[in-house]
Amino acid sequence: MKAPALALRANPTGADACLRWSHQSALVRDTIYIYGGQARGSSDQDSDTWNNNFLTLSLTNDWDAGSPPLKALPQPKGPPAVANGYLWHSNNNLYLYGGLFSDKPVAKPTAFSIWKYDIAAEEWSDITSKTSVSSDSGNKRIERAAEGAGISVPQQSKGYYFGGHLDAYTTEGWSVQTTRVYLKSLLEFDMEGNVFRNVTEHGLEKAGVPERADGVLLFVPWGEEGILVALGGGTNDTFSQLNIVDVYDISKTQWTKQATNGPTPKYRVNPCAAVASAADGSSHNIYFFGGQNLVPFAEQKQYDDSWILTIPSFTWIQVDTSGQNVPPARAGHSCEMYGGNMIVIGGYVGQELSCDSPGIYVFNASGASWTKGFVASTAKGSRGESNAALAGPAGYKVPQVVIDIIGGDAYGGARVTKPARAPDENSPVASGKPGDYKYTTISLRPTGTIATITGADGSVTTSTSTDGSGGSSGSGSASSPKIGAIVGGAVGGIACLVALVLIGAYIWYRKKIRELRESSARLAESNGHSRRLSETGLKENSGTLRGMGENESAVDLLSEEPSFWGVLLSPRRSLRVVNH
């Protein structure tokens, strides 16, 4: 039976919030969707901040960060008002999973549910009854977790949620006296079949993956199915350091650890991060911004620093943003990568700043700098798939601060293709290479590299670099022809053919000139002049020939000796005298 679609409330709200944080967001094609979280309508509001506001931010046109085109959609009646959940997405739908219910005033959590938003139909529906759990799931019961790290991989129609916790504000029937349970499992959701799988083993213990909440999870297209990289987060007692990160190999369903290189960011929770890839897939760069330190309790400190973790080198690079219009330090914000732009949305800014409206900021990922607004032309053709870290999102160029570490240029060609620190023996990064990811075919051509990406809906997008460096062609479900090689070969063949024709034409031209000189010499002799005319050009002997003006052939010979291009373009006129 079809799940009922729910009507929408008539009064849209939320676009003009004084402050918003802990929301859920997703980028689909050229629109960012923002759902729920917490928001203040004024600086003195300290309760009733939980909401189910539903907003969009269009990326089709240029806009200034001070006046972004935020649009409030009607609020749905069914989906709960939650914060710190996740909004999975395919190319056509959004899926609301998890989240915390309000603690001021206290709202009792309802039974676990998952909600789907049909973008084309503009309808929400509860699809909980349509979901199932795979037979190889480590836990057959799916709970509503919160403050975990989520990511969508629309190419594969998959969503992931790592870690988080369960407590009285997530789980129906739990008491506030019940101890919070931190998680380290990885929840996978198949958006095509509505099937959950709870990955509770597969190297979790061997790799020493800790329980954690409030971190981030990134998808990187490295290896056959890609990898997930978990950064940051912690529990009430411990925090995950950023000098060693957890890596999940999707194809092998296996966790490993990877030591990082370079200076390391301070440990933190609630940062945001997004991925942009070089056009040839030789490097994938995680942009990491903000977050907070919760120690000591009730005196948390927010950060405004920016970092890049470049993969496969796994080297941290701190971005120098001195002198730039850096947003106020924040935590609980979200980031979406669109072409060469990372859009930062909302965030908790501490007690020193009462409002942060509209709270939208843009980081130029190619230039590694904060900008005054969004420029749509820099992301033309991106169509939003870039938030799933596809190879070569349109408009993105590898910044110089990364090139200085890994080599290559703005379009790729990274010379560092393995982790700088010794990898785990089972590491998918140590054994992988550009082009392995089967959903992206990378082909070389004389003038650059083309990355062809096939989406889950069958759509195909391409990204082209202007440099000849890049990866080798990878196998894929939608293998692309080597267009560059075909075009280059055709152009080269035509050039060779033209050159041969011109050489042959020049030999023929020299032959005709000799014939022309012989004719002029015979004509001169017949009129009592020296045969010397045959040994020089006609122009130098024009004075001699003027005495023969009554002879038509002589008149023709008065002109300059025919040029090569004249003979080539008009042989009949240029060489008519030869036939006299």
XYZ file of C-alpha atoms in Angstrom:
580
model
C 0.000 0.000 0.000
C 1.313 3.425 -0.914
C 2.437 5.480 2.053
C 0.180 8.498 2.502
C 1.515 11.817 1.302
C 1.066 14.565 3.861
C -0.234 18.051 3.321
C 2.009 21.016 4.029
C 1.343 23.793 6.496
C 0.325 27.033 4.898
C 2.703 29.441 6.661
C 6.346 29.069 5.622
C 8.874 30.207 8.239
C 12.565 30.128 8.990
C 14.240 32.044 6.153
C 14.820 35.093 8.361
C 16.084 33.294 11.479
C 18.421 35.220 13.744
C 20.536 32.073 14.184
C 20.260 28.453 12.974
C 22.360 25.411 13.830
C 22.283 21.602 14.138
C 20.080 21.392 11.030
C 20.091 18.788 8.274
C 21.048 19.794 4.722
C 21.474 18.185 1.311
C 22.593 19.395 -2.108
C 20.626 18.008 -5.048
C 21.587 19.317 -8.491
C 21.594 23.107 -8.088
C 19.560 23.450 -4.889
C 20.478 23.087 -1.218
C 17.655 21.789 0.996
C 17.735 22.667 4.704
C 15.517 20.895 7.200
C 14.820 21.422 10.891
C 17.532 21.807 13.508
C 17.435 24.664 15.965
C 16.751 28.305 15.185
C 16.222 31.539 17.065
C 13.848 34.176 15.843
C 15.496 36.774 18.076
C 18.649 37.086 20.125
C 16.854 36.607 23.471
C 15.008 33.401 22.525
C 16.220 30.517 24.723
C 13.526 27.847 24.246
C 11.342 26.385 21.502
C 14.289 26.452 19.143
C 13.620 22.987 17.688
C 11.685 23.211 14.427
C 10.853 21.480 11.186
C 11.400 24.509 8.979
C 12.044 23.497 5.389
C 14.155 25.831 3.241
C 15.914 25.926 -0.086
C 18.960 27.855 -1.301
C 19.247 28.153 -5.074
C 22.645 27.991 -6.777
C 21.498 28.870 -10.288
C 22.408 32.569 -10.119
C 25.008 34.793 -8.468
C 24.236 36.139 -4.999
C 25.874 38.083 -2.220
C 26.532 36.327 1.089
C 24.627 39.102 2.846
C 21.450 38.384 0.882
C 21.360 34.754 -0.271
C 18.128 33.569 -1.970
C 16.875 31.508 0.979
C 13.326 30.400 0.379
C 11.040 28.989 3.058
C 8.859 26.107 1.893
C 5.637 25.139 3.655
C 6.334 23.116 6.812
C 5.333 19.467 6.610
C 2.871 18.226 9.220
C 4.296 14.753 9.635
C 8.111 14.712 9.836
C 9.341 15.451 13.371
C 11.129 18.579 14.531
C 14.618 17.135 15.031
C 18.206 18.346 15.172
C 21.501 16.578 14.454
C 19.975 13.908 12.258
C 20.799 13.530 8.579
C 19.170 14.244 5.236
C 20.199 11.496 2.812
C 19.476 12.154 -0.825
C 19.340 10.477 -4.208
C 18.988 12.465 -7.422
C 15.213 12.642 -6.945
C 14.395 12.267 -3.250
C 15.378 13.302 0.272
C 15.310 10.899 3.237
C 15.149 12.200 6.806
C 16.893 9.873 9.250
C 17.550 10.202 12.985
C 17.830 13.311 15.112
C 17.255 14.678 18.611
C 13.909 15.828 19.953
C 13.653 19.054 21.918
C 15.043 19.312 25.446
C 13.563 22.768 26.169
C 10.686 22.235 26.425
C 11.074 18.477 26.589
C 9.455 16.614 23.690
C 9.076 12.849 23.950
C 10.496 10.988 20.970
C 8.067 9.094 18.786
C 8.660 5.599 17.424
C 11.454 5.226 14.894
C 10.497 6.498 11.447
C 12.095 7.504 8.165
C 10.547 10.134 5.944
C 10.896 10.595 2.193
C 10.495 13.849 0.292
C 9.708 13.505 -3.419
C 11.375 16.562 -4.926
C 9.372 16.606 -8.163
C 6.016 16.019 -6.463
C 6.894 18.248 -3.471
C 5.447 15.652 -1.096
C 6.592 14.111 2.195
C 5.608 10.550 3.086
C 6.370 8.133 5.930
C 8.063 5.098 4.334
C 8.965 3.287 7.567
C 6.619 0.398 6.786
C 8.272 -0.030 3.391
C 11.762 -0.512 4.803
C 13.483 -3.784 5.620
C 16.774 -4.933 7.162
C 19.262 -7.001 5.163
C 20.004 -10.558 6.213
C 23.682 -9.773 6.841
C 22.939 -6.819 9.106
C 24.786 -6.988 12.426
C 21.737 -5.728 14.264
C 18.231 -6.369 12.982
C 16.699 -3.495 14.937
C 17.101 -0.005 13.485
C 16.990 2.828 16.000
C 16.829 6.582 15.659
C 20.364 7.789 16.387
C 21.468 11.406 16.666
C 24.659 13.465 16.405
C 26.249 10.873 14.135
C 28.052 11.567 10.879
C 26.150 11.062 7.644
C 26.904 11.075 3.927
C 25.025 10.390 0.697
C 26.417 8.589 -2.353
C 23.728 9.214 -4.975
C 25.717 7.463 -7.697
C 25.202 4.234 -5.783
C 21.814 5.192 -4.279
C 23.307 4.690 -0.808
C 23.280 6.673 2.398
C 25.537 6.100 5.431
C 25.362 7.141 9.075
C 28.334 6.530 11.344
C 28.346 6.558 15.132
C 26.111 8.914 17.081
C 24.253 8.039 20.254
C 20.948 6.855 21.712
C 19.327 8.521 24.721
C 16.019 9.791 26.108
C 15.767 12.406 23.336
C 16.165 9.930 20.483
C 14.470 6.745 21.616
C 10.826 6.183 22.507
C 10.294 5.003 26.086
C 13.773 5.812 27.389
C 14.067 7.769 30.634
C 16.343 10.749 31.203
C 17.985 8.573 33.857
C 19.004 6.070 31.188
C 22.697 6.361 30.414
C 23.467 7.673 26.947
C 24.779 4.942 24.607
C 27.462 5.972 22.131
C 27.671 4.036 18.872
C 30.465 2.988 16.532
C 28.413 1.033 14.032
C 27.914 2.122 10.424
C 24.340 2.203 9.181
C 23.855 1.782 5.429
C 20.601 2.628 3.654
C 19.832 1.471 0.110
C 17.580 4.203 -1.287
C 16.383 2.106 -4.217
C 15.192 -0.860 -2.176
C 14.607 0.950 1.172
C 16.892 -1.614 2.824
C 18.948 -0.975 5.976
C 22.165 -2.748 6.865
C 23.896 -2.301 10.208
C 27.647 -2.868 9.891
C 28.753 -3.739 13.422
C 31.856 -5.828 12.735
C 34.171 -5.887 9.689
C 37.296 -4.623 11.365
C 35.768 -2.268 13.928
C 37.576 -3.938 16.805
C 40.730 -4.809 14.909
C 41.077 -1.242 13.639
C 40.226 0.156 17.055
C 37.411 2.344 15.737
C 36.017 4.126 18.815
C 32.470 5.093 19.726
C 31.855 8.693 18.834
C 29.330 11.393 18.064
C 29.480 14.830 16.441
C 32.116 13.973 13.829
C 31.927 14.131 10.042
C 31.909 11.405 7.377
C 33.202 11.985 3.840
C 32.877 9.908 0.693
C 35.992 9.778 -1.509
C 35.889 8.050 -4.945
C 39.065 6.010 -4.444
C 39.051 2.273 -5.055
C 36.410 0.284 -6.877
C 33.432 1.403 -4.770
C 34.998 4.350 -2.986
C 35.941 4.889 0.652
C 34.442 6.653 3.664
C 36.692 8.813 5.837
C 35.612 9.562 9.423
C 37.012 12.710 11.055
C 36.610 14.213 14.510
C 33.925 13.610 17.104
C 34.031 12.118 20.572
C 32.090 11.128 23.689
C 31.619 12.744 27.089
C 35.073 11.511 28.097
C 37.274 11.168 25.020
C 37.810 12.796 21.647
C 39.018 11.369 18.358
C 42.387 12.811 17.403
C 42.914 13.935 13.839
C 46.443 12.580 13.367
C 44.962 9.116 12.744
C 41.716 8.742 10.817
C 39.350 5.837 10.228
C 38.834 4.636 6.649
C 36.032 2.324 5.483
C 36.452 0.379 2.239
C 32.936 0.091 0.783
C 33.756 -2.777 -1.592
C 35.268 -4.919 1.187
C 33.047 -3.571 4.001
C 36.209 -3.226 6.061
C 37.602 -0.573 8.416
C 41.286 0.372 8.565
C 43.242 3.217 10.133
C 45.490 5.723 8.410
C 48.063 8.022 10.008
C 48.113 11.558 8.623
C 51.054 13.765 7.750
C 51.736 17.433 8.417
C 50.502 19.710 11.212
C 47.242 18.434 12.670
C 44.080 20.348 13.590
C 43.102 20.358 17.281
C 40.609 17.663 18.190
C 37.042 18.887 17.966
C 33.374 18.078 17.525
C 30.683 19.549 15.259
C 32.914 20.771 12.397
C 31.791 20.699 8.782
C 33.623 19.211 5.814
C 33.168 18.681 2.082
C 35.188 17.080 -0.731
C 36.389 18.390 -4.093
C 38.350 16.238 -6.542
C 40.968 17.039 -9.154
C 39.707 16.755 -12.729
C 41.807 13.645 -13.367
C 40.965 12.000 -10.031
C 44.601 12.005 -8.898
C 43.775 13.828 -5.660
C 40.681 14.338 -3.517
C 40.704 17.225 -1.099
C 38.648 17.372 2.086
C 37.893 20.946 3.168
C 37.443 21.090 6.939
C 36.115 24.159 8.762
C 35.284 25.172 12.324
C 33.908 23.008 15.115
C 34.319 23.309 18.851
C 36.151 21.989 21.899
C 33.783 20.938 24.682
C 36.453 20.873 27.394
C 36.028 22.204 29.995
C 32.295 21.518 30.310
C 30.007 24.512 29.673
C 32.974 26.548 28.428
C 33.160 25.243 24.889
C 35.329 27.124 22.424
C 34.347 27.476 18.776
C 36.938 27.495 15.981
C 37.202 29.466 12.729
C 40.234 27.725 11.208
C 40.251 26.105 7.761
C 42.138 22.960 6.785
C 42.545 20.666 3.791
C 43.199 16.934 4.098
C 44.523 15.860 0.702
C 44.048 12.217 -0.282
C 45.703 9.799 -1.116
C 48.636 11.532 0.580
C 46.586 11.995 3.790
C 48.441 15.226 4.491
C 46.858 18.004 6.528
C 47.371 21.548 5.194
C 46.328 24.586 7.201
C 44.889 27.333 5.026
C 46.199 30.806 5.738
C 43.077 32.985 5.886
C 44.688 36.021 7.507
C 43.348 39.239 6.033
C 40.229 37.517 4.686
C 36.573 37.971 5.666
C 36.505 34.832 7.798
C 33.084 33.936 9.258
C 32.736 34.049 13.053
C 33.886 30.861 14.791
C 31.114 28.255 14.810
C 30.008 24.679 15.362
C 26.977 22.675 14.314
C 27.014 24.136 10.803
C 26.849 22.250 7.502
C 28.903 22.524 4.295
C 27.995 21.695 0.716
C 30.525 21.642 -2.138
C 29.228 22.928 -5.470
C 31.816 23.235 -8.226
C 34.637 25.353 -6.867
C 32.549 26.729 -3.984
C 31.983 25.426 -0.465
C 28.777 26.909 0.931
C 28.698 27.090 4.748
C 25.245 27.145 6.332
C 24.417 28.281 9.850
C 26.222 27.212 12.991
C 26.250 27.939 16.696
C 28.458 30.979 17.325
C 28.683 31.027 21.125
C 27.533 33.739 23.501
C 29.543 36.620 22.108
C 27.456 36.970 18.931
C 23.712 37.198 19.522
C 22.659 36.787 15.885
C 24.271 35.515 12.708
C 21.787 36.277 9.968
C 21.522 35.127 7.240
C 24.436 32.915 8.300
C 25.466 31.805 4.801
C 29.127 31.989 3.746
C 31.111 30.969 0.661
C 34.637 29.567 0.556
C 36.426 29.529 -2.795
C 37.877 26.017 -2.747
C 40.057 26.642 -5.802
C 41.608 29.792 -4.410
C 41.510 28.645 -0.766
C 39.912 31.903 0.324
C 36.660 33.319 1.702
C 34.621 35.325 -0.800
C 31.820 37.872 -0.605
C 29.272 35.709 -2.356
C 28.430 32.901 -4.722
C 29.318 33.072 -8.433
C 27.260 30.589 -10.417
C 29.547 30.671 -13.463
C 32.374 29.081 -11.455
C 30.218 25.980 -11.005
C 28.564 25.818 -14.412
C 27.763 22.235 -15.332
C 28.284 20.898 -11.816
C 24.608 19.990 -11.349
C 25.152 19.358 -7.661
C 26.642 15.897 -7.960
C 29.858 17.350 -6.562
C 28.686 16.964 -2.968
C 29.201 13.226 -3.457
C 32.816 13.922 -4.315
C 32.649 12.997 -7.924
C 35.882 13.246 -9.897
C 36.389 16.751 -11.152
C 33.359 18.816 -10.116
C 32.930 21.549 -12.711
C 34.772 24.740 -11.889
C 37.093 23.250 -9.270
C 40.857 23.596 -9.565
C 43.385 22.188 -7.120
C 44.662 25.150 -5.035
C 48.321 26.087 -4.970
C 48.677 25.203 -1.276
C 47.852 21.606 -2.197
C 49.965 21.563 -5.364
C 52.966 22.633 -3.258
C 52.595 19.407 -1.260
C 51.536 16.776 -3.799
C 52.803 18.207 -7.097
C 50.916 18.404 -10.368
C 48.859 21.426 -11.341
C 45.378 22.889 -10.986
C 43.833 20.068 -13.013
C 45.547 17.150 -11.322
C 48.640 15.166 -12.180
C 49.484 14.662 -8.487
C 52.891 13.056 -8.076
C 52.176 11.860 -4.539
C 49.843 8.926 -5.123
C 50.248 6.964 -1.869
C 49.853 7.840 1.819
C 52.814 9.818 3.192
C 52.739 7.660 6.341
C 52.888 3.874 6.208
C 49.382 2.557 5.482
C 47.604 -0.391 7.037
C 48.332 -3.647 5.205
C 44.678 -3.819 4.132
C 44.400 -0.144 3.266
C 42.321 0.528 0.134
C 44.267 3.754 -0.361
C 47.654 2.060 -0.569
C 46.547 -0.285 -3.337
C 44.187 2.011 -5.269
C 44.893 4.429 -8.089
C 42.997 7.078 -10.097
C 40.490 5.463 -12.415
C 39.726 2.468 -10.180
C 36.393 3.926 -9.062
C 33.949 2.115 -11.320
C 31.345 4.878 -11.448
C 33.824 7.309 -13.043
C 35.696 6.696 -16.296
C 38.807 8.844 -16.769
C 40.269 9.058 -20.278
C 43.266 10.921 -21.607
C 43.478 13.108 -24.696
C 46.275 15.325 -26.074
C 44.794 18.516 -24.558
C 43.500 17.213 -21.262
C 41.531 14.715 -19.249
C 37.847 13.888 -19.373
C 36.106 12.435 -16.308
C 32.754 10.902 -17.219
C 30.388 10.294 -14.311
C 27.305 8.092 -14.479
C 24.650 8.893 -11.877
C 22.254 6.507 -10.226
C 19.476 7.745 -12.499
C 21.532 7.002 -15.592
C 22.481 10.610 -16.228
C 26.018 11.247 -17.420
C 28.119 14.310 -16.663
C 31.667 15.099 -17.718
C 34.509 17.198 -16.375
C 37.464 18.217 -18.512
C 40.924 19.420 -17.532
C 43.203 21.405 -19.827
C 46.348 19.532 -18.845
C 47.590 16.327 -20.385
C 48.293 14.637 -17.044
C 45.822 12.291 -15.457
C 44.804 8.808 -14.586
C 44.316 5.802 -16.787
C 40.949 4.641 -17.987
C 38.987 2.798 -15.349
C 36.453 0.064 -15.913
C 32.876 1.036 -15.256
C 29.243 0.252 -15.626
C 28.977 3.024 -18.175
C 32.365 3.005 -19.879
C 32.965 6.127 -21.933
C 34.785 6.058 -25.309
C 38.209 7.644 -25.339
C 36.946 10.744 -27.071
C 40.176 12.657 -26.538
C 42.280 9.970 -28.220
C 39.865 9.735 -31.163
C 39.761 13.491 -31.702
C 43.533 13.817 -31.292
C 44.196 10.994 -33.757
C 41.811 12.461 -36.312
C 43.334 15.936 -36.053
C 46.863 14.505 -36.321
C 45.934 12.431 -39.379
C 44.382 15.414 -41.149
C 47.446 17.541 -40.371
C 49.770 14.888 -41.875
C 47.592 14.616 -44.977
C 47.562 18.391 -45.473
C 51.350 18.510 -45.084
C 51.827 15.805 -47.736
C 49.498 17.639 -50.129
C 51.401 20.902 -49.636
C 54.775 19.208 -50.212
C 53.490 17.617 -53.394
C 52.010 20.934 -54.534
C 55.305 22.733 -53.950
C 57.237 20.139 -56.045
C 54.676 20.571 -58.821
C 54.981 24.386 -58.511
C 58.783 24.272 -58.919
C 58.383 22.098 -62.005
C 55.917 24.531 -63.569
C 58.176 27.509 -62.829
C 61.018 25.756 -64.669
C 58.703 25.192 -67.609
C 57.670 28.828 -67.487
C 61.273 30.001 -67.598
C 62.032 27.688 -70.512
C 59.056 29.141 -72.379
C 60.213 32.667 -71.724
C 63.712 31.772 -72.956
C 62.394 30.283 -76.198
C 60.228 33.328 -76.713
C 63.227 35.614 -76.218
C 65.390 33.647 -78.681
C 62.678 33.741 -81.292
C 62.774 37.536 -81.031
C 66.543 37.771 -81.253
C 67.376 38.038 -77.533
C 69.731 36.033 -75.361
C 68.648 32.801 -73.730
C 69.810 34.406 -70.430
C 66.134 34.942 -69.669
C 65.798 31.318 -68.783
C 68.390 31.544 -66.050
C 66.776 34.304 -63.969
C 63.361 35.314 -62.866
C 60.999 37.160 -65.118
C 60.755 40.314 -63.055
C 64.433 41.199 -63.510
C 64.067 40.925 -67.318
C 60.805 42.793 -67.704
C 62.617 45.593 -69.555
C 63.721 43.223 -72.275
C 60.252 41.767 -72.631
C 58.491 45.117 -72.894
C 59.800 45.337 -76.449
C 57.622 42.395 -77.324
C 54.352 44.057 -76.306
C 52.668 43.061 -79.584
C 53.082 39.419 -78.576
C 50.308 38.152 -76.226
C 52.671 35.730 -74.555
C 55.127 38.472 -73.894
C 52.413 40.576 -72.246
C 51.668 37.703 -69.881
C 55.342 37.442 -69.052
C 55.541 41.088 -68.014
C 53.950 40.236 -64.627
C 55.883 38.947 -61.647
C 56.934 35.339 -61.479
C 53.867 33.450 -60.087
C 53.979 32.818 -56.356
C 53.463 29.386 -54.811
C 50.095 30.345 -53.248
C 48.963 32.028 -56.467
C 49.683 28.877 -58.435
C 48.041 26.725 -55.770
C 44.857 28.809 -55.575
C 44.542 29.774 -59.263
C 46.813 27.577 -61.401
C 45.010 28.247 -64.695
C 45.500 32.045 -64.489
C 48.971 31.980 -62.948
C 50.476 29.505 -65.416
C 48.521 30.243 -68.612
C 51.705 31.421 -70.359
C 53.182 27.923 -70.195
C 50.614 26.732 -72.702
C 51.518 29.355 -75.342
